[in-house]
CSV table of C-alpha atoms and ligand atoms in Angstrom, one decimal:
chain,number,residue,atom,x,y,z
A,1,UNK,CA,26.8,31.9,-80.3
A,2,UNK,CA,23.9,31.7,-83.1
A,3,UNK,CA,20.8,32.8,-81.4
A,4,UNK,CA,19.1,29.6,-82.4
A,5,UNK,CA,21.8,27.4,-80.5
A,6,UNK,CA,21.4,30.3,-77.2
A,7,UNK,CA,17.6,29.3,-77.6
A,8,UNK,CA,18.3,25.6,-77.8
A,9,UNK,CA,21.0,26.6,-74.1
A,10,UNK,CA,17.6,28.0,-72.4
A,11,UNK,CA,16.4,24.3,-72.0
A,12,UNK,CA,19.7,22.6,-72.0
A,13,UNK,CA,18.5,19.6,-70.2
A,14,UNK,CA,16.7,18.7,-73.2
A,15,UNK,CA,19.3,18.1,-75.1
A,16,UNK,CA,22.2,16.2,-72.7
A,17,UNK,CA,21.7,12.4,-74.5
A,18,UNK,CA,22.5,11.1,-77.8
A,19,UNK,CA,20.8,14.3,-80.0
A,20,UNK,CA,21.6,14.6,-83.4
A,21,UNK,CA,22.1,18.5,-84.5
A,22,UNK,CA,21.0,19.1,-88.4
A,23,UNK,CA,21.9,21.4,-90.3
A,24,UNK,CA,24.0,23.1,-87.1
A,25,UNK,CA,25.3,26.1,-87.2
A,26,UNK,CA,29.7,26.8,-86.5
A,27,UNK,CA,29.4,27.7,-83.2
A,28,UNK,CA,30.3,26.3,-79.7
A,29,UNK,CA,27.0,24.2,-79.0
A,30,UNK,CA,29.0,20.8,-79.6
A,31,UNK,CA,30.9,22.1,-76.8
A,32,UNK,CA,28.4,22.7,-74.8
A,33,UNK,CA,26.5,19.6,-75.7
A,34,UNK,CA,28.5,17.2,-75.2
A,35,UNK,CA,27.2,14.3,-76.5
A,36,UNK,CA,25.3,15.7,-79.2
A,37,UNK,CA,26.5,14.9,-82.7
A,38,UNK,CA,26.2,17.3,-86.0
A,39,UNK,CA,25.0,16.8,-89.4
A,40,UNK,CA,25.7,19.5,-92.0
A,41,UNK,CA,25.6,20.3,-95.9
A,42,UNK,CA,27.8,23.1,-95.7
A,43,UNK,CA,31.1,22.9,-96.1
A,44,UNK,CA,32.5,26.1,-94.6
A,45,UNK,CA,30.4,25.2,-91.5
A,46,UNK,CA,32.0,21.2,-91.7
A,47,UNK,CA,35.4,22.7,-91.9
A,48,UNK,CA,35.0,25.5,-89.1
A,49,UNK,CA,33.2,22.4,-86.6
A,50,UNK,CA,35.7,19.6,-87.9
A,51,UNK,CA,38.7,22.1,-86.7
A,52,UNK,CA,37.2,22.4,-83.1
A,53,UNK,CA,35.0,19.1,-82.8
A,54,UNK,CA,36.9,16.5,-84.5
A,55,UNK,CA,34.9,13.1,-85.4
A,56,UNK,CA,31.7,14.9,-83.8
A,57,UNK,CA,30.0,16.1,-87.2
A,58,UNK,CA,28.6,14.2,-90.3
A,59,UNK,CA,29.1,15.9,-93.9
A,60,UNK,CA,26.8,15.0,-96.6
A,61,UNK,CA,23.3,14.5,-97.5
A,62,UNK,CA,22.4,11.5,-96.0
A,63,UNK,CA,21.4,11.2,-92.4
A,64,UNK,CA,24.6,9.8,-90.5
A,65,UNK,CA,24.4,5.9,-90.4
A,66,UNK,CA,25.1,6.3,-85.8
A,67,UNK,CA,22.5,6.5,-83.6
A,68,UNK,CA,20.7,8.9,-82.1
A,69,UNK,CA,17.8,9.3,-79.9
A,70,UNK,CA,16.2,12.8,-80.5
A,71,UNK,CA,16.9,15.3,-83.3
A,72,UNK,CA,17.0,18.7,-83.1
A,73,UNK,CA,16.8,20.7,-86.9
A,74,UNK,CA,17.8,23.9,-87.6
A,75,UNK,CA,15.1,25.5,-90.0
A,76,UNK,CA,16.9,24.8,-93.5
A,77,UNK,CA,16.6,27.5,-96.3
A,78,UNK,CA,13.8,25.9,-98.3
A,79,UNK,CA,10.4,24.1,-97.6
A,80,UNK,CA,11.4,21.4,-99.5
A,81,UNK,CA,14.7,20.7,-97.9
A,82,UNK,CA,13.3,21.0,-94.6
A,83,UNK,CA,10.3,18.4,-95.3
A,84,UNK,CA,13.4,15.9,-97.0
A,85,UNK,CA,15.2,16.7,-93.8
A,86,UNK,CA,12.2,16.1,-91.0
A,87,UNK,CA,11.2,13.0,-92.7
A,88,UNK,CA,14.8,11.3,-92.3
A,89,UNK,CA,15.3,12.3,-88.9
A,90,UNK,CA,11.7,11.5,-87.9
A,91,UNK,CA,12.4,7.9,-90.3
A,92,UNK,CA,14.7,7.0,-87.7
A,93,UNK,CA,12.6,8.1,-84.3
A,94,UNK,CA,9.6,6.4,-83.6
A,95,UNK,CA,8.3,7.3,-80.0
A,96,UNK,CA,10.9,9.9,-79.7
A,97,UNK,CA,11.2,13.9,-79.9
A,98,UNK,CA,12.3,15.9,-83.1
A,99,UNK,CA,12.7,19.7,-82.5
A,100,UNK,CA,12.4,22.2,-85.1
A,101,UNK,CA,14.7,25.9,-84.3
A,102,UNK,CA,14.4,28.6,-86.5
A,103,UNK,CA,14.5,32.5,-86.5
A,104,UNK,CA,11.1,34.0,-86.9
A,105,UNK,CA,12.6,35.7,-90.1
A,106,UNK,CA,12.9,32.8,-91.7
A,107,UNK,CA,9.5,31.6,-91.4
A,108,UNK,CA,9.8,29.3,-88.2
A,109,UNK,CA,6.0,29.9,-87.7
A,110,UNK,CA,5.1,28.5,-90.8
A,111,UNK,CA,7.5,25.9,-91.1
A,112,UNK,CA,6.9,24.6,-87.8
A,113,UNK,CA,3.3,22.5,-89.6
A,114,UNK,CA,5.8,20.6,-91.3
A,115,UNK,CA,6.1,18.7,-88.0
A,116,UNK,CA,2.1,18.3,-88.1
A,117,UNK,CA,2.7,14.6,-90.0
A,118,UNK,CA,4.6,13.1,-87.3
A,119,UNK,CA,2.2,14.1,-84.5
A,120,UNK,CA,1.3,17.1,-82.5
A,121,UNK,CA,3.6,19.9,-82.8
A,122,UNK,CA,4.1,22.2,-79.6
A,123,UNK,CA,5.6,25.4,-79.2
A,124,UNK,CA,8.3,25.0,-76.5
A,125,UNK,CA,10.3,28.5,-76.9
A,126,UNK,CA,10.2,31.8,-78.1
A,127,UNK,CA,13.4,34.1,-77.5
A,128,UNK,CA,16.1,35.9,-79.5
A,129,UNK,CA,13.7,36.0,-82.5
A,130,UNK,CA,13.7,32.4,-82.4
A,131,UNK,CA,11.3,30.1,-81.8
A,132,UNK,CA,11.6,26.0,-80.5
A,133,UNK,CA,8.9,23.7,-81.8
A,134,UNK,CA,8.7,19.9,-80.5
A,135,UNK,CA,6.8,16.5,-81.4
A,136,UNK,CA,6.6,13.3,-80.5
A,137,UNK,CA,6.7,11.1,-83.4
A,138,UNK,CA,3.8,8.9,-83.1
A,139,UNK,CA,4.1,7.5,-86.7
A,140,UNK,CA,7.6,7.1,-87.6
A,141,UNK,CA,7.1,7.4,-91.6
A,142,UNK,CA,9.4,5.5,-94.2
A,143,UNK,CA,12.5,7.4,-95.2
A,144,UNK,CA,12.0,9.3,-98.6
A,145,UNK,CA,15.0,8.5,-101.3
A,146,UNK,CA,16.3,12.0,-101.6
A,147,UNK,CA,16.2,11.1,-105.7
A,148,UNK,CA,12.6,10.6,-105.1
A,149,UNK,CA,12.6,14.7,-104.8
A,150,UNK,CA,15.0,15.3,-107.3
A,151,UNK,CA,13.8,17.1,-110.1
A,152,UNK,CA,14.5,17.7,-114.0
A,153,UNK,CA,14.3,20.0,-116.8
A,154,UNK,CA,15.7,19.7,-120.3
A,155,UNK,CA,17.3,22.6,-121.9
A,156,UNK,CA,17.6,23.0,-125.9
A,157,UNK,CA,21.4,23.5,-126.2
A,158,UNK,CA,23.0,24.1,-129.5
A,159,UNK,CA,24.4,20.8,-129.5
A,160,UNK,CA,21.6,19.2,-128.1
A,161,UNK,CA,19.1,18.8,-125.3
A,162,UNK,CA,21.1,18.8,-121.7
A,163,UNK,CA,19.2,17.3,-118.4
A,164,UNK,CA,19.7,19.4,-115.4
A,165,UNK,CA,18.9,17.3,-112.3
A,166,UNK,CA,18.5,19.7,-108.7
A,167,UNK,CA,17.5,18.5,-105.2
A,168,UNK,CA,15.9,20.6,-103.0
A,169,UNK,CA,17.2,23.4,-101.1
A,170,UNK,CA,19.7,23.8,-104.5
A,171,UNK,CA,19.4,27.1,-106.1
A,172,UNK,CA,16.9,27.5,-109.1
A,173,UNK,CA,15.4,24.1,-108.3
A,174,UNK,CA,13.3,22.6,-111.0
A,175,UNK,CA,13.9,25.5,-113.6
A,176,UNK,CA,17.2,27.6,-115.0
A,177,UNK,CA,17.4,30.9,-113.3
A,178,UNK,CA,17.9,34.0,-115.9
A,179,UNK,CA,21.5,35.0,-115.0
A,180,UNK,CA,22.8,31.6,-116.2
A,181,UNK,CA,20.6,31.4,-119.1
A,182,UNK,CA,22.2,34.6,-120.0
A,183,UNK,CA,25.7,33.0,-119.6
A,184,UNK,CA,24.7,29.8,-121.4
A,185,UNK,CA,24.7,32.1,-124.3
A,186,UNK,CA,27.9,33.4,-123.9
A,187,UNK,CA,30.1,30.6,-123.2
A,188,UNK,CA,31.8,31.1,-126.7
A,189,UNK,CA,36.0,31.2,-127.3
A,190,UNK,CA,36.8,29.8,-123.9
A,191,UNK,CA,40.3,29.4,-123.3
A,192,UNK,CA,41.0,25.5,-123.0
A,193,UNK,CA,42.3,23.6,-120.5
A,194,UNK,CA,41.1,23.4,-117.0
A,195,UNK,CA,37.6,25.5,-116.4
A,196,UNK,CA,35.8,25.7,-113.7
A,197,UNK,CA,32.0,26.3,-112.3
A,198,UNK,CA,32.2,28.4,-109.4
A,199,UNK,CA,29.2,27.7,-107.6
A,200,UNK,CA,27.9,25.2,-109.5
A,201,UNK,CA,24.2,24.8,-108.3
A,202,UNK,CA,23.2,21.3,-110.0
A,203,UNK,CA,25.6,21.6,-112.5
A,204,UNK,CA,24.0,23.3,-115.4
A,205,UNK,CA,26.8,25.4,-116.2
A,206,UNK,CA,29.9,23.1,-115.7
A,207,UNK,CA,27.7,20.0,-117.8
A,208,UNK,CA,27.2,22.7,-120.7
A,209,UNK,CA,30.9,23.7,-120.9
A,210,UNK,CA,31.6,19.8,-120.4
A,211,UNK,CA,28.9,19.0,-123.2
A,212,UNK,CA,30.6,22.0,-125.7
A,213,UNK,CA,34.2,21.5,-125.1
A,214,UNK,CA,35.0,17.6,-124.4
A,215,UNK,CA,38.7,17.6,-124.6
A,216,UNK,CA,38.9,20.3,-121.4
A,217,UNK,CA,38.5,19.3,-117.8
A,218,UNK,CA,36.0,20.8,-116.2
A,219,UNK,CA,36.0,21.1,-112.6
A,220,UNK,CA,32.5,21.6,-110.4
A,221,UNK,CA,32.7,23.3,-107.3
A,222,UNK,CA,29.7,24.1,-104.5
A,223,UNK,CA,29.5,25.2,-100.6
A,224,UNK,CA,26.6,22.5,-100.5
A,225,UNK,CA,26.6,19.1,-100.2
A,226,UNK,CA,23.1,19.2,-101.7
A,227,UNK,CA,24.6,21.5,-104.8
A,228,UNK,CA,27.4,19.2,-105.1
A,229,UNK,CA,24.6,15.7,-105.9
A,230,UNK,CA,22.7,18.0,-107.7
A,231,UNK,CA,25.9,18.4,-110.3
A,232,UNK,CA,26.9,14.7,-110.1
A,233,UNK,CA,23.3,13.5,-111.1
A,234,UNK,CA,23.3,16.0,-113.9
A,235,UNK,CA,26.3,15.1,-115.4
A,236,UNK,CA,25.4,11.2,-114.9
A,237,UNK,CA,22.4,12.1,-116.6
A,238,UNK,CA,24.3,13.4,-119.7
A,239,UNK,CA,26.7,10.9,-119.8
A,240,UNK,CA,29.4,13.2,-118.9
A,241,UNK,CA,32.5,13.2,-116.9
A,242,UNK,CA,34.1,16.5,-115.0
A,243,UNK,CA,35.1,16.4,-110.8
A,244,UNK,CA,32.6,17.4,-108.6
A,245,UNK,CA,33.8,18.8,-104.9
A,246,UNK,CA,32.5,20.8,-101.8
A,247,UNK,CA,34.5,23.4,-100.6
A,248,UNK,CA,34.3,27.1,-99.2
A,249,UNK,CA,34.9,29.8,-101.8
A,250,UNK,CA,37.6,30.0,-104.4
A,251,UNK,CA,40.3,28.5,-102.0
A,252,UNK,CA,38.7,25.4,-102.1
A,253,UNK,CA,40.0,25.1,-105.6
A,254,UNK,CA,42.2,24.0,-108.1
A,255,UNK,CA,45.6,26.4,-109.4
A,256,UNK,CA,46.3,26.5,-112.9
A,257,UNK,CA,42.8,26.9,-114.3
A,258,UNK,CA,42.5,28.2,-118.4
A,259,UNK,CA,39.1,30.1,-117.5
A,260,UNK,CA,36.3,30.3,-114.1
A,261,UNK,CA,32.7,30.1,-115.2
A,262,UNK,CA,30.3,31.4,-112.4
A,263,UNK,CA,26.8,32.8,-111.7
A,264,UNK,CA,28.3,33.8,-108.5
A,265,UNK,CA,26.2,34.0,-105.1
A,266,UNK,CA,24.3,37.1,-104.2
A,267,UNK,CA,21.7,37.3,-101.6
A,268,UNK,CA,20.3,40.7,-99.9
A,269,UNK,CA,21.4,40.5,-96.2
A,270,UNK,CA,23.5,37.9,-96.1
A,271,UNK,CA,27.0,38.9,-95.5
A,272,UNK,CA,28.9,35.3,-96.2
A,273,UNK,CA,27.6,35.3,-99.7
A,274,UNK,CA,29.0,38.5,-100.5
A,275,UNK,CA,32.4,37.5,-99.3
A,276,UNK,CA,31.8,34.1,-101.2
A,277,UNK,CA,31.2,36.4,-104.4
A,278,UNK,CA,34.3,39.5,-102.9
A,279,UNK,CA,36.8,36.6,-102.5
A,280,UNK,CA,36.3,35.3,-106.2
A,281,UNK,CA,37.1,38.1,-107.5
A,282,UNK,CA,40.5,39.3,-105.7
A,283,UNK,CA,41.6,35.7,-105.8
A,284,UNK,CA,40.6,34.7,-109.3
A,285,UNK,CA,43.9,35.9,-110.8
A,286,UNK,CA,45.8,33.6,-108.3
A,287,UNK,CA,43.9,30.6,-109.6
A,288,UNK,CA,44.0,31.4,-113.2
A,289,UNK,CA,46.9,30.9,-115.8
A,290,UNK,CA,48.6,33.3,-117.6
A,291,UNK,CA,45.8,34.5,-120.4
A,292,UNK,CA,43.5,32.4,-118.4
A,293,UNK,CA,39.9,34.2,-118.0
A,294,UNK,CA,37.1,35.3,-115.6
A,295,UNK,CA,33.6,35.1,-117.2
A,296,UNK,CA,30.7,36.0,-114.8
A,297,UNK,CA,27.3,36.6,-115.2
A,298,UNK,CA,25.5,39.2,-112.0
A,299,UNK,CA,22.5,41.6,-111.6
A,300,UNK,CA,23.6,44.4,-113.6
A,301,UNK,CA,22.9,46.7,-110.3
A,302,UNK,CA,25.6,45.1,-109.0
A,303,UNK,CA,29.5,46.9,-109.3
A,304,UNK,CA,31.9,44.0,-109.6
A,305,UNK,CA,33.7,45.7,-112.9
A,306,UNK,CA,36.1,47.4,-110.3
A,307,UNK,CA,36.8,45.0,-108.0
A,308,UNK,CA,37.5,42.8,-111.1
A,309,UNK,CA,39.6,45.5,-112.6
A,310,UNK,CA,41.8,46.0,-109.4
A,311,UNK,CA,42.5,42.7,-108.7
A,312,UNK,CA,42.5,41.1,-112.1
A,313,UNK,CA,42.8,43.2,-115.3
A,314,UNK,CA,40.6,44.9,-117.6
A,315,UNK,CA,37.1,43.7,-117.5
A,316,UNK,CA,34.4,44.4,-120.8
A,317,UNK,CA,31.2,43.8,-120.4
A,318,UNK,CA,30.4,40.7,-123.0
A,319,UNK,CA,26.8,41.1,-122.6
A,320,UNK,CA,23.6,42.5,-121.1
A,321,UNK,CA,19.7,41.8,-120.9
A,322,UNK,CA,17.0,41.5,-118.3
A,323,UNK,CA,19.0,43.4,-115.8
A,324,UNK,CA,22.2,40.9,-115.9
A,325,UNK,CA,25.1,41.6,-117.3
A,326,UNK,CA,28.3,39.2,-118.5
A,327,UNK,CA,31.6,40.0,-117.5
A,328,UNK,CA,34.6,38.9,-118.8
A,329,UNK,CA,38.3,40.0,-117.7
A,330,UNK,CA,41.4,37.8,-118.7
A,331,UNK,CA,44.6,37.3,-116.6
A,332,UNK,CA,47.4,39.6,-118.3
B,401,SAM,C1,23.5,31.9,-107.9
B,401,SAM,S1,23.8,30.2,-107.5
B,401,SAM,C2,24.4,29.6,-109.1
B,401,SAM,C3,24.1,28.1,-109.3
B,401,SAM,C4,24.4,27.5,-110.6
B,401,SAM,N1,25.8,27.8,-111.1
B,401,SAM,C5,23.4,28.0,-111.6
B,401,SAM,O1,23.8,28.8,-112.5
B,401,SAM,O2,22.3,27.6,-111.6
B,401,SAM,C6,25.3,30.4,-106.6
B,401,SAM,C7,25.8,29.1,-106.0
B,401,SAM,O3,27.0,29.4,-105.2
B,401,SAM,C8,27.0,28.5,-104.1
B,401,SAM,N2,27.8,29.1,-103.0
B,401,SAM,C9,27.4,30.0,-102.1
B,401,SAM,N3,28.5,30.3,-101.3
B,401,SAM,C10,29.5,29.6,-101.7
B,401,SAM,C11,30.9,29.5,-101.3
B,401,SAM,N4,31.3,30.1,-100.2
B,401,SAM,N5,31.7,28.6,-102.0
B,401,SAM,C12,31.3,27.9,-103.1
B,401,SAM,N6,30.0,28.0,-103.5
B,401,SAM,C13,29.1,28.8,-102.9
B,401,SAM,C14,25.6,28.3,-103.7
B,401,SAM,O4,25.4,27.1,-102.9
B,401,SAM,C15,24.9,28.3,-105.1
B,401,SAM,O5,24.8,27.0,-105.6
């Protein structure tokens, strides 16, 4: 059981009526709740709770049309998802209780004056590093468009200016992260066909490939629900066309493919994106074709040139600069 659902358990009484769960973690508090109902952006997370919980989570990122009569968040990664989450749950609550779980590692102190618009935040629980924060609503505020908070940058691309579009919580929000420029600049003598963008992010590397090589079909592929907008408003922005899904690592996606684009996900400490990132790279051969190719960009600290070699053939590095490197191996 996530700690954060055991400290939710402590005062279980709380949470026995119609409570929606955001942002819920995989584990058995539908079971134990049960006539809570989830809402979740993650799509390993919507698979693992569909399996055991049928009908009883919401994927996406809209708040789920039903209704509920307290919400309970789960701290999301970013301050800006968070306030985008609060304010559609507290939208939809006047009167009643949103509660806000975090671990203190993630900031739960500071996120908990978030709540501070919709009334007077209390602390309710502190336990298994965790805290509880609650409030009242006492002024339900209007629900925020979540395009309202997207925002956009324009990149100078060779064959002209691209609009990246990213909502919050989405990686590199608002600005392109180094690592991809990097691979932006390498994303010459692609095989053609069918490429993907392995962890897309909003998009700025599967619109580029779209942009440069028309004729191919690009596919767009993201854990996140908010990841997954993110790349369907930048590609709408463009005037572009490629599919755009949600899925859970390189399973989620399509055989056959001439060459995988990625900027794969790496973050110190947490396990699941290193197998996200592992999994690619044993399994990439399995989804490319016959002389189809692998082109990463990572941290150059980072020693994927072996893994790629075992499972996939020989791998040169393309590139390096500002402590990234680009790898490319091809499918023998
Ligand atoms: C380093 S970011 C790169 C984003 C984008 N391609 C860019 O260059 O800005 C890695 C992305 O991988 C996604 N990701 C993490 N785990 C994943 C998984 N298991 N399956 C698919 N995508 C995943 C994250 O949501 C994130 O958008």
């Amino acid at each position: 059981m996530d700690p954060r659902s055991e400290v939710l358990l402590r005062q279980a009484e709380l949470f026995q009526g119609s409570v929606l769960l955001a942002g819920l973690p995989a584990d058995d508090l539908l079971g134990r709740l049960p006539a809570a109902h989830g809402w979740c952006w993650h799509a390993g997370d919507q698979a693992a709770l569909d399996a055991r919980f049928a009908e009883r989570s919401h994927f996406g990122v809209n708040v789920p049309q039903r209704e509920f009569h307290s919400a309970v968040v789960f701290l999301p990664k970013s301050k800006d998802l968070t306030d985008y989450i609060l304010n559609a749950v507290a939208s939809r609550l006047e009167g009643r209780e949103v509660f806000l779980v975090g671990e203190k590692k993630s900031g739960i102190e500071g996120a908990a004056k978030q709540l501070n618009p919709f009334g007077k935040p209390r602390k309710l629980d502190s336990a298994r590093h965790c805290q509880l924060w609650q409030v009242t609503v006492a002024n339900a505020p209007a629900a925020k468009p979540l395009e309202s908070l997207a925002q956009a940058y324009e990149l100078p691309l060779a064959e002209g200016p691209l609009k990246v579009i990213s909502l919050p919580g989405v990686f590199s929000h608002g600005r392109l992260d180094r690592g991809s420029a990097l691979l932006l600049e390498h994303l010459d003598k692609l095989p053609s066909g069918h490429l993907l963008d392995f962890g897309c992010g909003a998009g700025v590397l599967g619109a580029a490939v779209k942009r440069r090589y028309p004729h191919n079909q690009v596919t767009l592929l993201d854990v996140d629900a908010f990841a997954a907008a993110s790349s369907r408003l930048t590609l709408a922005a463009n005037g572009l066309e490629a599919d755009v899904i949600t899925g859970d690592g390189i399973d989620a996606a399509p055989m056959g493919l001439s060459a995988i684009l990625s900027n794969p996900p790496f973050h110190v400490g947490v396990h699941t994106d290193y197998f996200a990132t592992e999994n690619l790279l044993r399994k990439a051969a399995k989804h490319l074709k016959n002389g189809g190719e692998l082109r990463l960009v990572a941290n150059s600290f980072l020693k994927y040139q072996p893994l790629i070699e075992e499972h996939l053939g020989v791998c040169a590095i393309k590139a390096e600069g500002q402590g990234f490197r680009i790898y490319r191996a091809k499918r023998g």
